[in-house]
Coordinates of C-alpha atoms in Angstrom, one line a residue:
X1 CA 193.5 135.0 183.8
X2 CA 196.6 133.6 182.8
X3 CA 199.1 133.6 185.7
X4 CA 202.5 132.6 186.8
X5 CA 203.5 132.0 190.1
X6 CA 206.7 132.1 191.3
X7 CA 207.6 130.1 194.5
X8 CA 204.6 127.7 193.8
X9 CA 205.3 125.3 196.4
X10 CA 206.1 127.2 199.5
X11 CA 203.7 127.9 202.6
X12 CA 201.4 130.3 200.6
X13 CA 202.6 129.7 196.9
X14 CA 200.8 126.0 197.4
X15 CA 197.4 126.7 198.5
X16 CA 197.4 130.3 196.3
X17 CA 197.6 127.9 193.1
X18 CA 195.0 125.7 194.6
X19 CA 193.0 128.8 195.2
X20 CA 193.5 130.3 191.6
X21 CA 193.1 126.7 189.8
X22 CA 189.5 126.5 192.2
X23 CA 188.2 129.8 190.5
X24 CA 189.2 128.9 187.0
X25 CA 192.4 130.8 186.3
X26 CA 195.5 128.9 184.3
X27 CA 198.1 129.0 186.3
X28 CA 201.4 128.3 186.0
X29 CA 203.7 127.4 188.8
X30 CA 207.3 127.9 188.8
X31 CA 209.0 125.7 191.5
X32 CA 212.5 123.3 191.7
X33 CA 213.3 120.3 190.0
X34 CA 211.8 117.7 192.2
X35 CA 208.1 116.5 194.7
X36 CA 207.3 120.1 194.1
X37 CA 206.4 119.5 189.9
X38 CA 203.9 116.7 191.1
X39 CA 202.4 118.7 194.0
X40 CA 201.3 121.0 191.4
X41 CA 200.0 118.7 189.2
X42 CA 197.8 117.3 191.7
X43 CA 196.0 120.9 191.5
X44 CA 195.5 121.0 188.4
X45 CA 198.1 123.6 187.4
X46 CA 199.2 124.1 183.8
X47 CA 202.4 122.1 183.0
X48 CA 204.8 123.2 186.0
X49 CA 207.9 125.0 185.4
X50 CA 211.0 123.8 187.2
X51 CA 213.2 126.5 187.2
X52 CA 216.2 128.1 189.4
X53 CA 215.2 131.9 190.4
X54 CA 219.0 132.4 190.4
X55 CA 219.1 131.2 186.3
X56 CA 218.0 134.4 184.7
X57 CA 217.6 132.2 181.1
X58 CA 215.8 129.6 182.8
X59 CA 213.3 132.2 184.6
X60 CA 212.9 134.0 181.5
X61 CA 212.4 131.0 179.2
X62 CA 209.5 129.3 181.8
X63 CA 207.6 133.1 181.2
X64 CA 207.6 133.5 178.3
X65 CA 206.7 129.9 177.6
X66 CA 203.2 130.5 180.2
X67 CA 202.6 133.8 178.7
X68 CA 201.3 135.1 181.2
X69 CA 198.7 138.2 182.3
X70 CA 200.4 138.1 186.3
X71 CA 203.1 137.6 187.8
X72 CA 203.1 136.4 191.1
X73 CA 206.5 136.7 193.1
X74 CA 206.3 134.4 196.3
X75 CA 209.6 133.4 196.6
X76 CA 210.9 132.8 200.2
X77 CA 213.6 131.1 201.8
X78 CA 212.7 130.1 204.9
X79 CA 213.8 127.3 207.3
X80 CA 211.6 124.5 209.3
X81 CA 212.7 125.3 212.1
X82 CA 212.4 128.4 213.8
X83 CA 215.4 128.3 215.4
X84 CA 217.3 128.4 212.4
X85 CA 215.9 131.8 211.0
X86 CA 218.4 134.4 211.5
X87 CA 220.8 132.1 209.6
X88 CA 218.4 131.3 206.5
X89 CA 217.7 135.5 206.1
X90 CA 220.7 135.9 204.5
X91 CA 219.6 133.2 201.8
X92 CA 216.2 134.5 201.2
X93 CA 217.3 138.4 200.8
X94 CA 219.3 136.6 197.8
X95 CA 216.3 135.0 196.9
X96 CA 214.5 138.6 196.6
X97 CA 217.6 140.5 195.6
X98 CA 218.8 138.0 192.5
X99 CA 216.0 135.7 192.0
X100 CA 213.3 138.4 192.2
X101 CA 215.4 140.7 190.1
X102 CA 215.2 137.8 187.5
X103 CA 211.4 137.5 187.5
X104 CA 211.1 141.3 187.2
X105 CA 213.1 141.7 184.3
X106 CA 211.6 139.2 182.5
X107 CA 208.3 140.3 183.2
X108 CA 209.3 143.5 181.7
X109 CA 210.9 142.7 179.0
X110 CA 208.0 140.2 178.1
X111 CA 205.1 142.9 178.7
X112 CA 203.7 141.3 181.2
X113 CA 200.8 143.7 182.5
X114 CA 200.3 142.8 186.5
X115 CA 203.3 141.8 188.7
X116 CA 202.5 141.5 192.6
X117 CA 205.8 141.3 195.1
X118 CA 205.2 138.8 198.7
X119 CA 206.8 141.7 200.7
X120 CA 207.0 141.3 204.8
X121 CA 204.4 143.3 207.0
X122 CA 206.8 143.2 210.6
X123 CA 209.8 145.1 209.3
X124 CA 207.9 148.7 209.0
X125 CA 208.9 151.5 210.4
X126 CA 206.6 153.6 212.5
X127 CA 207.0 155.8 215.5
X128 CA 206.6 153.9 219.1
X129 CA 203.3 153.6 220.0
X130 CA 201.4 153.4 216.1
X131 CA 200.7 151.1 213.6
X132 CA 202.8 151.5 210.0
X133 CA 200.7 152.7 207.3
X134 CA 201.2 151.9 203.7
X135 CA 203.2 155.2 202.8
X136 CA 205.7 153.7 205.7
X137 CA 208.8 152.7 204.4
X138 CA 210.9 149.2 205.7
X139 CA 213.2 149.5 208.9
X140 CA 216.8 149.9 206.8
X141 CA 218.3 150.4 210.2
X142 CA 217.8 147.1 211.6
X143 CA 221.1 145.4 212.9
X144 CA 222.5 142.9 210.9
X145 CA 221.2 140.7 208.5
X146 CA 217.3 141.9 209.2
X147 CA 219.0 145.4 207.8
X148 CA 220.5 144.0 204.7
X149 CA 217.1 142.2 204.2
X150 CA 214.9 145.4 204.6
X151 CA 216.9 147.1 202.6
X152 CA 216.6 144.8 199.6
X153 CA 213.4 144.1 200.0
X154 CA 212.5 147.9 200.1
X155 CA 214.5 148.0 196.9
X156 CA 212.6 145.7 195.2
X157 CA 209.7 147.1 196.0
X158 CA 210.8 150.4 194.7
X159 CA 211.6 148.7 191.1
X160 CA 208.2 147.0 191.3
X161 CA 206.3 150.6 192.2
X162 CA 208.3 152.3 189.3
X163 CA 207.9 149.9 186.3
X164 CA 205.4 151.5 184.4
X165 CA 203.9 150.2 181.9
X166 CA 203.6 147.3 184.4
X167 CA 200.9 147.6 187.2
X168 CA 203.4 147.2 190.3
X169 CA 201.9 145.6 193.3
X170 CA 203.1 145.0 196.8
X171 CA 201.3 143.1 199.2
X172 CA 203.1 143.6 202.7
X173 CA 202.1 140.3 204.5
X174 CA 202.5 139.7 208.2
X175 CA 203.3 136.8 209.8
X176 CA 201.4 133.7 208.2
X177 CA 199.7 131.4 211.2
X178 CA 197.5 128.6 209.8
X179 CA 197.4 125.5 207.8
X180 CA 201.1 124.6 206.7
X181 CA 202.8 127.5 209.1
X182 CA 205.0 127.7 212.2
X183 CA 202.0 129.1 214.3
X184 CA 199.4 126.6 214.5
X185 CA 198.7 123.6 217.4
X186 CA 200.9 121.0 215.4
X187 CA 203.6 123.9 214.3
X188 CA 207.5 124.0 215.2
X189 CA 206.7 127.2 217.5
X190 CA 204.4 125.1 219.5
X191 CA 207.0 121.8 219.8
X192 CA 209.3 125.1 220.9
X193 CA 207.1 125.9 223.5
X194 CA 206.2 122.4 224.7
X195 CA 210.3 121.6 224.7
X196 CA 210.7 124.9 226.8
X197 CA 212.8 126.6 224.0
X198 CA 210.7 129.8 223.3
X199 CA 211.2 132.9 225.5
X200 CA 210.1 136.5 226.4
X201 CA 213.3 138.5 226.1
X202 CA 212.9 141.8 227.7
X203 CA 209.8 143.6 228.0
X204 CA 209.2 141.6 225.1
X205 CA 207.3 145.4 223.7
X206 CA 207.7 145.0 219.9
X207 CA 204.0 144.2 218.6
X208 CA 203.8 141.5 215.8
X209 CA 201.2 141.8 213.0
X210 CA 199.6 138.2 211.9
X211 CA 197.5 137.3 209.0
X212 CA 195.6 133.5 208.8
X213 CA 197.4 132.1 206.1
X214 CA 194.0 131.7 204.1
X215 CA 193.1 135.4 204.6
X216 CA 196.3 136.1 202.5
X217 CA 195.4 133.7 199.9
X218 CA 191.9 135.8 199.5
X219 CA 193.7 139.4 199.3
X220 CA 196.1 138.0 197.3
X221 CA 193.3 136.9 194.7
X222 CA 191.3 140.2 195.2
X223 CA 194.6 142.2 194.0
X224 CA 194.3 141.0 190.7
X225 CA 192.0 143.7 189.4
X226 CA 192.9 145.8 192.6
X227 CA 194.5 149.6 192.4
X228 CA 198.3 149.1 191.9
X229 CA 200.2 149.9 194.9
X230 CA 201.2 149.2 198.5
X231 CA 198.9 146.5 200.4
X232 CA 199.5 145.7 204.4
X233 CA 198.1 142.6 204.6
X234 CA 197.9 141.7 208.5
X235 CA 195.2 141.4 210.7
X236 CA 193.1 143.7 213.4
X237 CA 195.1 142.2 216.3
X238 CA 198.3 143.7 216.5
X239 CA 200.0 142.5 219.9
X240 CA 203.2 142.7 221.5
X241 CA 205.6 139.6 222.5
X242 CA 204.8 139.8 225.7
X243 CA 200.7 139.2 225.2
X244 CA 200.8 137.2 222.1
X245 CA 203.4 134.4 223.0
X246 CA 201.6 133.6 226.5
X247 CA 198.5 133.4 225.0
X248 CA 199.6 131.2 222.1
X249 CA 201.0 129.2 224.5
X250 CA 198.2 128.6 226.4
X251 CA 195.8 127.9 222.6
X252 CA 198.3 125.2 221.9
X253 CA 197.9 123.5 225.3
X254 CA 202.1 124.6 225.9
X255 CA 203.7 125.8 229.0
X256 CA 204.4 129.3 229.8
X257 CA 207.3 130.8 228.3
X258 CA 210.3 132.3 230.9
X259 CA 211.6 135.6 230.7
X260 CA 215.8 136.7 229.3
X261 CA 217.2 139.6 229.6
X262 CA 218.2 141.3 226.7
X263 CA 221.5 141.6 227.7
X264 CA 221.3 137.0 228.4
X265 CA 219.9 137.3 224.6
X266 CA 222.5 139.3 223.3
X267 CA 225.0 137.1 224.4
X268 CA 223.1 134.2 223.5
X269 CA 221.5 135.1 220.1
X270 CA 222.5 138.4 218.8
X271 CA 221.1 141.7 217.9
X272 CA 218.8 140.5 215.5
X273 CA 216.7 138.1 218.0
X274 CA 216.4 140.8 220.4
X275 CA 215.4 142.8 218.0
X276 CA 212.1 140.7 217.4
X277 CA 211.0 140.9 220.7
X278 CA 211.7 145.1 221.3
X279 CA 211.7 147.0 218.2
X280 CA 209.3 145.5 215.3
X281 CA 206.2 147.5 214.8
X282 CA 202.4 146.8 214.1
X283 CA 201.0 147.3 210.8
X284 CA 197.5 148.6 209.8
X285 CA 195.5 147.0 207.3
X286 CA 192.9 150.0 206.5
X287 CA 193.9 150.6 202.0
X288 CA 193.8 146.4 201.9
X289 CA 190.2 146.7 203.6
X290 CA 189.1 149.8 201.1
X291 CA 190.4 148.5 198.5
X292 CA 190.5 144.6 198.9
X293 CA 187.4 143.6 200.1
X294 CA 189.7 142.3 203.0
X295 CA 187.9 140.6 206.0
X296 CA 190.6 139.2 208.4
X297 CA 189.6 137.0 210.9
X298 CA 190.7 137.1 214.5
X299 CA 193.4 136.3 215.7
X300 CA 193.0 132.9 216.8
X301 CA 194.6 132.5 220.4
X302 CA 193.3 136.3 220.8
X303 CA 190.7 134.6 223.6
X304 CA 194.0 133.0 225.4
X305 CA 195.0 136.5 226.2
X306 CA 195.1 136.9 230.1
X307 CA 192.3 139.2 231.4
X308 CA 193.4 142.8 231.7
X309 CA 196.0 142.7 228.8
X310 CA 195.2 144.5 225.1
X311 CA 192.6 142.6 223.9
X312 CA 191.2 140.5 226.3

């Protein structure tokens, strides 16, 4: 197939066009002006495209010059560190709200026939106590900027569902752990750990959803040819805060993490951190499965989990 990706060079969009380019595909990756051009050169993509997602010209003309039978959308905005994440959401919902918007229309307006959105697995809403299925819509009642980025991205998922004659597809990733992710040995949420920085706030109760960064990369390839639709891609292991960051510490050789209340957090980082640690929900991955062919593996530190908890 012929397929553009948008996002080229980020923590998936790198090794997906290395994937793609492996199993013979022409692919196209859109990226900024800059190291991310040759990166993608070194894989053997097509000529890259260096384009600003906000320019709707420039997104347009880098299409329509690919011609492409896919769209890929894996656009994200993210920060290096951790730490910094609740200030670099409001620049990525941008990123989905303008920049996606851009990619969309062109796509339509060029006939592109397959468009698949990088949509976030952690922000579904479910009642306490179960997993979101696919039919589950995004938490648009989240405090502050987590809100204003559900609700965009849930927009844009909307436009993506209801595009006919485009074949809309929405793959709801969790959180990526892996090669080139925050969660791994090496990774910033380790060094937070080891520097004491990382902590439990509450009951720490709100259950996280991970997917291996390469079991992404294959789900993303199976729903090429897949039924159009919604997609949770996230593994079997879905833990809460409290039984996934202990154990992580322990798989990265870090010490424990220490407790906060949630009323210390609130004062000390907001609505929305607590908000991680309390509210998100877990995500089931049974249609992805079905319909994918999709095989997680295990959560890696899942052994690291202390005996007697979920799990162990």
């Amino acid at each position: 197939m012929k397929i553009f990706v948008a996002g080229a060079t980020g923590a998936i969009g790198l090794p997906l066009v290395r994937a793609l380019c492996t199993l013979g595909h022409q692919v196209t990756g859109m990226t900024r002006a800059g190291r991310g051009v040759d990166r993608l050169r070194e894989l053997g993509a097509e000529e890259p495209r260096a384009a600003d997602a906000f320019d709707p010209k420039a997104v347009r003309t880098a299409i329509e010059a690919a011609s492409p039978d896919v769209v890929i959308d894996q656009l994200s905005s993210l920060p290096a560190n951790p730490a910094d994440i609740l200030k670099s959401i409001p620049n990525d919902t941008r990123l989905h709200r303008e920049g996606g918007g851009n990619l969309l229309a062109a796509a339509q307006e060029l006939g592109v026939g397959r468009y698949i959105l990088q949509s976030k697995g952690f922000y579904l809403d479910a009642p306490a106590g179960q997993l979101a299925h696919e039919s589950a819509k995004l938490r648009y009642d989240a405090p502050g900027v987590i809100g204003e980025s559900t609700r965009t991205i849930g927009a844009y998922e909307d436009r993506v569902l209801a595009s006919p004659p485009l074949d809309g597809v929405v793959l709801r990733y969790g959180f990526f752990y892996g090669p080139g992710t925050w969660y791994r040995p090496g990774g910033a949420v380790a060094d937070q750990l080891r520097k004491g920085e990382a902590s439990i706030i509450g009951e720490g109760n709100a259950n996280w959803s991970f997917v291996h960064i390469d079991d992404a990369i294959a789900a993303t390839v199976a729903s090429l040819t897949a039924e159009p639709g919604v997609y949770n891609i996230v593994d079997d292991d879905p833990l809460s805060v409290a039984e996934w960051l202990p154990a992580f510490a322990r798989w990265v050789d870090a010490p424990e993490p220490p407790r906060v209340s949630v009323e210390d957090a609130l004062k000390a980082a907001g609505a929305e951190a607590v908000y991680f640690h309390t509210r998100l929900t877990g995500a089931a991955n049974s249609r992805a499965k079905a319909q994918l062919g999709f095989t997680p593996r295990p959560l890696l530190w899942k052994p690291h989990l202390r005996r007697g908890l979920k799990g162990a």
